[in-house]
């Protein structure tokens, strides 16, 4: 945090301080050992200002393993709602009893996330959405490094002038391509799981062509 | 906490023993503690003599090979739903076998600490474990006790990849040739000769009462014991031993051994009191016993789901291994293999067509390109294919295209399921660019031929090796005609195609040393496909196209044809034909050995003889490239 940053240091709640402190230490650059958190959010829409996060699902991926017990799922209390997106994720306004306030959810999420490298499909969207929520709490942006499975997948495709590259690939397309069951599509944790498996398979594909390091992936 | 992932795990586990015996609440609890691990092909799960993990494993996807390191023999292959690595945990001993991913795999690791108390409480689960350890099989409830769960001393003779044919129903001759008890033996012999059969059934009131075989003729008639005019009833073996028609190969074999007979009579209900439906000879059994192409074709054609074809493709690989071991000529092996692969593709298309609501609106053809198109595909590789349909009225076109795209999506998915990977360059009929009407294809190839840039040349070299896998040959012939007309008008195209063929990197360097890959995952490996096979394949294509010969896709057959067309170069062309076969055989052997595509070769693993063989083909490659370069004056073109 520089001297001229918008948000000055200090006066942050302890959970933020703890989260931030984790980034002081140097993190491992070993692709096997680094802790990844694969995440997905379900939202009321695509507008970072107007729309809200309805749920966050995340799981830990380390040593090519996913521990089912080490996963995160939270449903958020929100005033904003949209009829359109209810059709997609099926979260109705008063539909769930286990919702928690946004701040509580973010606090728990930050604790879970720590200094892991984030993996998400169209990662910037989820990160922007979370940053917007942090902003409402007058907190700075997430500090984690991230990987986007959508752009990583593109790296596995051959490049040729005659083959048109798709601009981007949806999670559904990835699931089809890699034979991953789409059973819990559009629940945050379900999508996070599909993303995690897709990531592992993309990694294997990339390895066929070249040596893959964390540094190269993050580039 | 229960969540969508643990539900996903539980949904899977409840289908397989011993988890299917657990109460729902316990299964849920167990699922929440599962660890999901991904293993790349060849990845190590645990090694021999390693201290046991806190988990045992169930295969969710893929296959795991259990291997004894001492003799590098695969003891067992675990597929979806199979558990492994459990006994060492129960017995508190180290792993006895090494476990490696035979294919890309996803495993569920079940924590033993949570599972063990459940196993003690639940009788059914406990019994499963005891039985499975006692019988030494992975799943004592499975019908087939194939393979063993844990290695032991006498586990050495087990053929790891199942001979599934043992339990296949027998195929018997359904056309029953018969005679009556009163028929004279002369007549009987005539009938048998006419039908070219070794045994005949004796029927009375349509019920089987005896069998006469070649052996009876030899032993009883030719020896003079009976005259050739004696009635069948005096010669026949009786009473007949009858069996029901639904029996497996193994059952049939045992029945023959038990009664010491070589022919079984199959009747409707298995007793001699119903009509005979067929006769089964020892020969029929022998035929079914080996991995046999005819039987495989039959089995493939019977498949109703994509999934059923996958294990059959494994048997095809066995067959291939067997053929290679027996040193059967490569040309012949390739013919049989591509015929079998073709049958698989055809069946996938047939199943896909069933999934469509309507029959195809117009005639179409499914084209296999690349190695399958050339009938040179031995190992599992990527799929390259295209779809071509008859021209339709402009108003109908969008609808018809949509139909075929949907069909193509089903087919490429099906091919993926049975083991053909998706083409990374998307040269597949499910891509709108490769699913076109006849006119669109004509325009496309015309464009390639008249504007031969590097990409166009690459596309043509892949596409022009097409072969009809399914559908209407007429439409395809029209397209082929069109290609030849085009190339005749634009002969400059050959120059570009030839220059493309010369761009493959050279196999050897200045000092005649092998050139290996400089970087990437295959660093220091020799790229057999790009440096040795492709130059030969590409050269054959240019030459045969320039002679306007159609209908020969196969590279060595192309060279044989070229030798016939150009007698003065026949020696070189025959050498090329030989080199192609040799290299393909080499690649196939390497691929089977390492369970991969065989494309990249570790040179230090080759013995001296193999290296010399390999190097000898390089001389031929150099010569054919010189011929191309001179003939098409490639040097005039900027390369």
PDB file of N, CA, C and O in Angstrom, chain B residues 23 28 40 102 110 121 123 241 258 268 275 282 314 323 331 352 354 386-387 429 480-481 490-491 544 558 581 639:
ATOM      1  N   UNK B  23     -25.740 -46.793   5.420  1.00  0.00           N
ATOM      2  CA  UNK B  23     -26.941 -45.981   5.595  1.00  0.00           C
ATOM      3  C   UNK B  23     -26.685 -44.596   5.014  1.00  0.00           C
ATOM      4  O   UNK B  23     -25.545 -44.125   4.991  1.00  0.00           O
ATOM      5  N   UNK B  28     -23.386 -39.865   3.727  1.00  0.00           N
ATOM      6  CA  UNK B  28     -23.237 -38.409   3.628  1.00  0.00           C
ATOM      7  C   UNK B  28     -22.038 -37.931   4.440  1.00  0.00           C
ATOM      8  O   UNK B  28     -21.251 -37.121   3.989  1.00  0.00           O
ATOM      9  N   UNK B  40      -2.705 -37.125 -13.745  1.00  0.00           N
ATOM     10  CA  UNK B  40      -2.441 -37.143 -15.174  1.00  0.00           C
ATOM     11  C   UNK B  40      -2.062 -38.555 -15.571  1.00  0.00           C
ATOM     12  O   UNK B  40      -1.607 -39.325 -14.743  1.00  0.00           O
ATOM     13  N   UNK B 102      -3.391 -45.112 -15.477  1.00  0.00           N
ATOM     14  CA  UNK B 102      -3.264 -45.730 -16.793  1.00  0.00           C
ATOM     15  C   UNK B 102      -3.847 -44.790 -17.846  1.00  0.00           C
ATOM     16  O   UNK B 102      -3.454 -44.769 -18.989  1.00  0.00           O
ATOM     17  N   UNK B 110     -10.962 -42.144   0.224  1.00  0.00           N
ATOM     18  CA  UNK B 110     -11.891 -42.344   1.340  1.00  0.00           C
ATOM     19  C   UNK B 110     -11.059 -42.455   2.623  1.00  0.00           C
ATOM     20  O   UNK B 110     -10.221 -43.351   2.722  1.00  0.00           O
ATOM     21  N   UNK B 121     -19.290 -51.762  12.216  1.00  0.00           N
ATOM     22  CA  UNK B 121     -20.691 -51.759  12.626  1.00  0.00           C
ATOM     23  C   UNK B 121     -21.588 -52.477  11.634  1.00  0.00           C
ATOM     24  O   UNK B 121     -22.494 -53.197  11.992  1.00  0.00           O
ATOM     25  N   UNK B 123     -22.706 -54.967   9.068  1.00  0.00           N
ATOM     26  CA  UNK B 123     -22.363 -56.355   8.766  1.00  0.00           C
ATOM     27  C   UNK B 123     -22.095 -56.548   7.280  1.00  0.00           C
ATOM     28  O   UNK B 123     -21.142 -57.203   6.889  1.00  0.00           O
ATOM     29  N   UNK B 241     -26.635 -84.904 -26.876  1.00  0.00           N
ATOM     30  CA  UNK B 241     -26.485 -84.089 -25.666  1.00  0.00           C
ATOM     31  C   UNK B 241     -26.890 -82.675 -26.047  1.00  0.00           C
ATOM     32  O   UNK B 241     -26.303 -82.070 -26.944  1.00  0.00           O
ATOM     33  N   UNK B 258     -16.577 -82.149 -20.701  1.00  0.00           N
ATOM     34  CA  UNK B 258     -17.252 -83.029 -19.769  1.00  0.00           C
ATOM     35  C   UNK B 258     -17.751 -84.286 -20.479  1.00  0.00           C
ATOM     36  O   UNK B 258     -17.565 -85.401 -20.001  1.00  0.00           O
ATOM     37  N   UNK B 268     -34.342 -75.304 -28.169  1.00  0.00           N
ATOM     38  CA  UNK B 268     -35.088 -74.165 -27.629  1.00  0.00           C
ATOM     39  C   UNK B 268     -34.969 -74.036 -26.130  1.00  0.00           C
ATOM     40  O   UNK B 268     -34.628 -72.982 -25.606  1.00  0.00           O
ATOM     41  N   UNK B 275     -37.413 -78.252 -30.395  1.00  0.00           N
ATOM     42  CA  UNK B 275     -36.771 -78.138 -31.707  1.00  0.00           C
ATOM     43  C   UNK B 275     -35.312 -77.699 -31.588  1.00  0.00           C
ATOM     44  O   UNK B 275     -34.961 -76.876 -30.746  1.00  0.00           O
ATOM     45  N   UNK B 282     -16.592 -77.484 -31.932  1.00  0.00           N
ATOM     46  CA  UNK B 282     -15.404 -77.082 -31.201  1.00  0.00           C
ATOM     47  C   UNK B 282     -14.757 -75.887 -31.910  1.00  0.00           C
ATOM     48  O   UNK B 282     -14.235 -74.975 -31.285  1.00  0.00           O
ATOM     49  N   UNK B 314     -10.654 -51.593 -26.370  1.00  0.00           N
ATOM     50  CA  UNK B 314      -9.517 -52.146 -25.637  1.00  0.00           C
ATOM     51  C   UNK B 314      -9.137 -53.499 -26.213  1.00  0.00           C
ATOM     52  O   UNK B 314      -7.963 -53.808 -26.379  1.00  0.00           O
ATOM     53  N   UNK B 323      -1.032 -59.301 -32.946  1.00  0.00           N
ATOM     54  CA  UNK B 323      -0.566 -59.310 -34.334  1.00  0.00           C
ATOM     55  C   UNK B 323       0.893 -58.890 -34.418  1.00  0.00           C
ATOM     56  O   UNK B 323       1.679 -59.468 -35.164  1.00  0.00           O
ATOM     57  N   UNK B 331       0.925 -54.197 -43.422  1.00  0.00           N
ATOM     58  CA  UNK B 331      -0.151 -53.852 -44.351  1.00  0.00           C
ATOM     59  C   UNK B 331      -1.443 -54.547 -43.955  1.00  0.00           C
ATOM     60  O   UNK B 331      -2.523 -53.952 -43.935  1.00  0.00           O
ATOM     61  N   UNK B 352     -25.955 -42.353 -32.947  1.00  0.00           N
ATOM     62  CA  UNK B 352     -26.274 -40.922 -32.969  1.00  0.00           C
ATOM     63  C   UNK B 352     -27.526 -40.651 -33.791  1.00  0.00           C
ATOM     64  O   UNK B 352     -28.350 -39.821 -33.424  1.00  0.00           O
ATOM     65  N   UNK B 354     -29.993 -42.554 -34.140  1.00  0.00           N
ATOM     66  CA  UNK B 354     -31.135 -42.952 -33.318  1.00  0.00           C
ATOM     67  C   UNK B 354     -31.562 -41.824 -32.377  1.00  0.00           C
ATOM     68  O   UNK B 354     -32.715 -41.723 -32.007  1.00  0.00           O
ATOM     69  N   UNK B 386     -15.186 -34.712 -41.029  1.00  0.00           N
ATOM     70  CA  UNK B 386     -15.969 -33.670 -41.688  1.00  0.00           C
ATOM     71  C   UNK B 386     -17.274 -34.281 -42.165  1.00  0.00           C
ATOM     72  O   UNK B 386     -17.394 -35.502 -42.274  1.00  0.00           O
ATOM     73  N   UNK B 387     -18.254 -33.414 -42.405  1.00  0.00           N
ATOM     74  CA  UNK B 387     -19.532 -33.903 -42.888  1.00  0.00           C
ATOM     75  C   UNK B 387     -19.883 -33.163 -44.169  1.00  0.00           C
ATOM     76  O   UNK B 387     -19.639 -31.970 -44.301  1.00  0.00           O
ATOM     77  N   UNK B 429     -16.519 -32.408 -37.600  1.00  0.00           N
ATOM     78  CA  UNK B 429     -17.778 -32.095 -38.266  1.00  0.00           C
ATOM     79  C   UNK B 429     -18.699 -31.262 -37.386  1.00  0.00           C
ATOM     80  O   UNK B 429     -19.625 -30.627 -37.870  1.00  0.00           O
ATOM     81  N   UNK B 480     -14.677 -35.386 -55.130  1.00  0.00           N
ATOM     82  CA  UNK B 480     -13.353 -35.813 -55.581  1.00  0.00           C
ATOM     83  C   UNK B 480     -13.104 -35.379 -57.028  1.00  0.00           C
ATOM     84  O   UNK B 480     -12.039 -34.869 -57.365  1.00  0.00           O
ATOM     85  N   UNK B 481     -14.111 -35.604 -57.883  1.00  0.00           N
ATOM     86  CA  UNK B 481     -14.001 -35.167 -59.284  1.00  0.00           C
ATOM     87  C   UNK B 481     -13.638 -33.688 -59.337  1.00  0.00           C
ATOM     88  O   UNK B 481     -12.768 -33.268 -60.080  1.00  0.00           O
ATOM     89  N   UNK B 490      -5.177 -25.644 -62.098  1.00  0.00           N
ATOM     90  CA  UNK B 490      -4.175 -24.871 -61.357  1.00  0.00           C
ATOM     91  C   UNK B 490      -3.008 -25.750 -60.920  1.00  0.00           C
ATOM     92  O   UNK B 490      -2.825 -25.993 -59.729  1.00  0.00           O
ATOM     93  N   UNK B 491      -2.219 -26.195 -61.897  1.00  0.00           N
ATOM     94  CA  UNK B 491      -1.141 -27.128 -61.523  1.00  0.00           C
ATOM     95  C   UNK B 491      -0.142 -26.509 -60.539  1.00  0.00           C
ATOM     96  O   UNK B 491       0.581 -27.231 -59.862  1.00  0.00           O
ATOM     97  N   UNK B 544       0.613 -38.684 -55.767  1.00  0.00           N
ATOM     98  CA  UNK B 544      -0.555 -39.425 -56.243  1.00  0.00           C
ATOM     99  C   UNK B 544      -1.610 -38.449 -56.782  1.00  0.00           C
ATOM    100  O   UNK B 544      -2.275 -38.728 -57.770  1.00  0.00           O
ATOM    101  N   UNK B 558      -0.250 -46.039 -51.941  1.00  0.00           N
ATOM    102  CA  UNK B 558       0.017 -44.963 -52.892  1.00  0.00           C
ATOM    103  C   UNK B 558       1.388 -45.159 -53.535  1.00  0.00           C
ATOM    104  O   UNK B 558       1.545 -45.016 -54.747  1.00  0.00           O
ATOM    105  N   UNK B 581       5.743 -48.453 -43.809  1.00  0.00           N
ATOM    106  CA  UNK B 581       5.233 -49.555 -42.999  1.00  0.00           C
ATOM    107  C   UNK B 581       6.131 -49.790 -41.794  1.00  0.00           C
ATOM    108  O   UNK B 581       5.650 -49.995 -40.682  1.00  0.00           O
ATOM    109  N   UNK B 639      10.960 -20.239 -49.909  1.00  0.00           N
ATOM    110  CA  UNK B 639      10.577 -21.157 -48.832  1.00  0.00           C
ATOM    111  C   UNK B 639      10.876 -20.560 -47.475  1.00  0.00           C
ATOM    112  O   UNK B 639      11.787 -19.797 -47.326  1.00  0.00           O
TER     113      UNK B 639
END
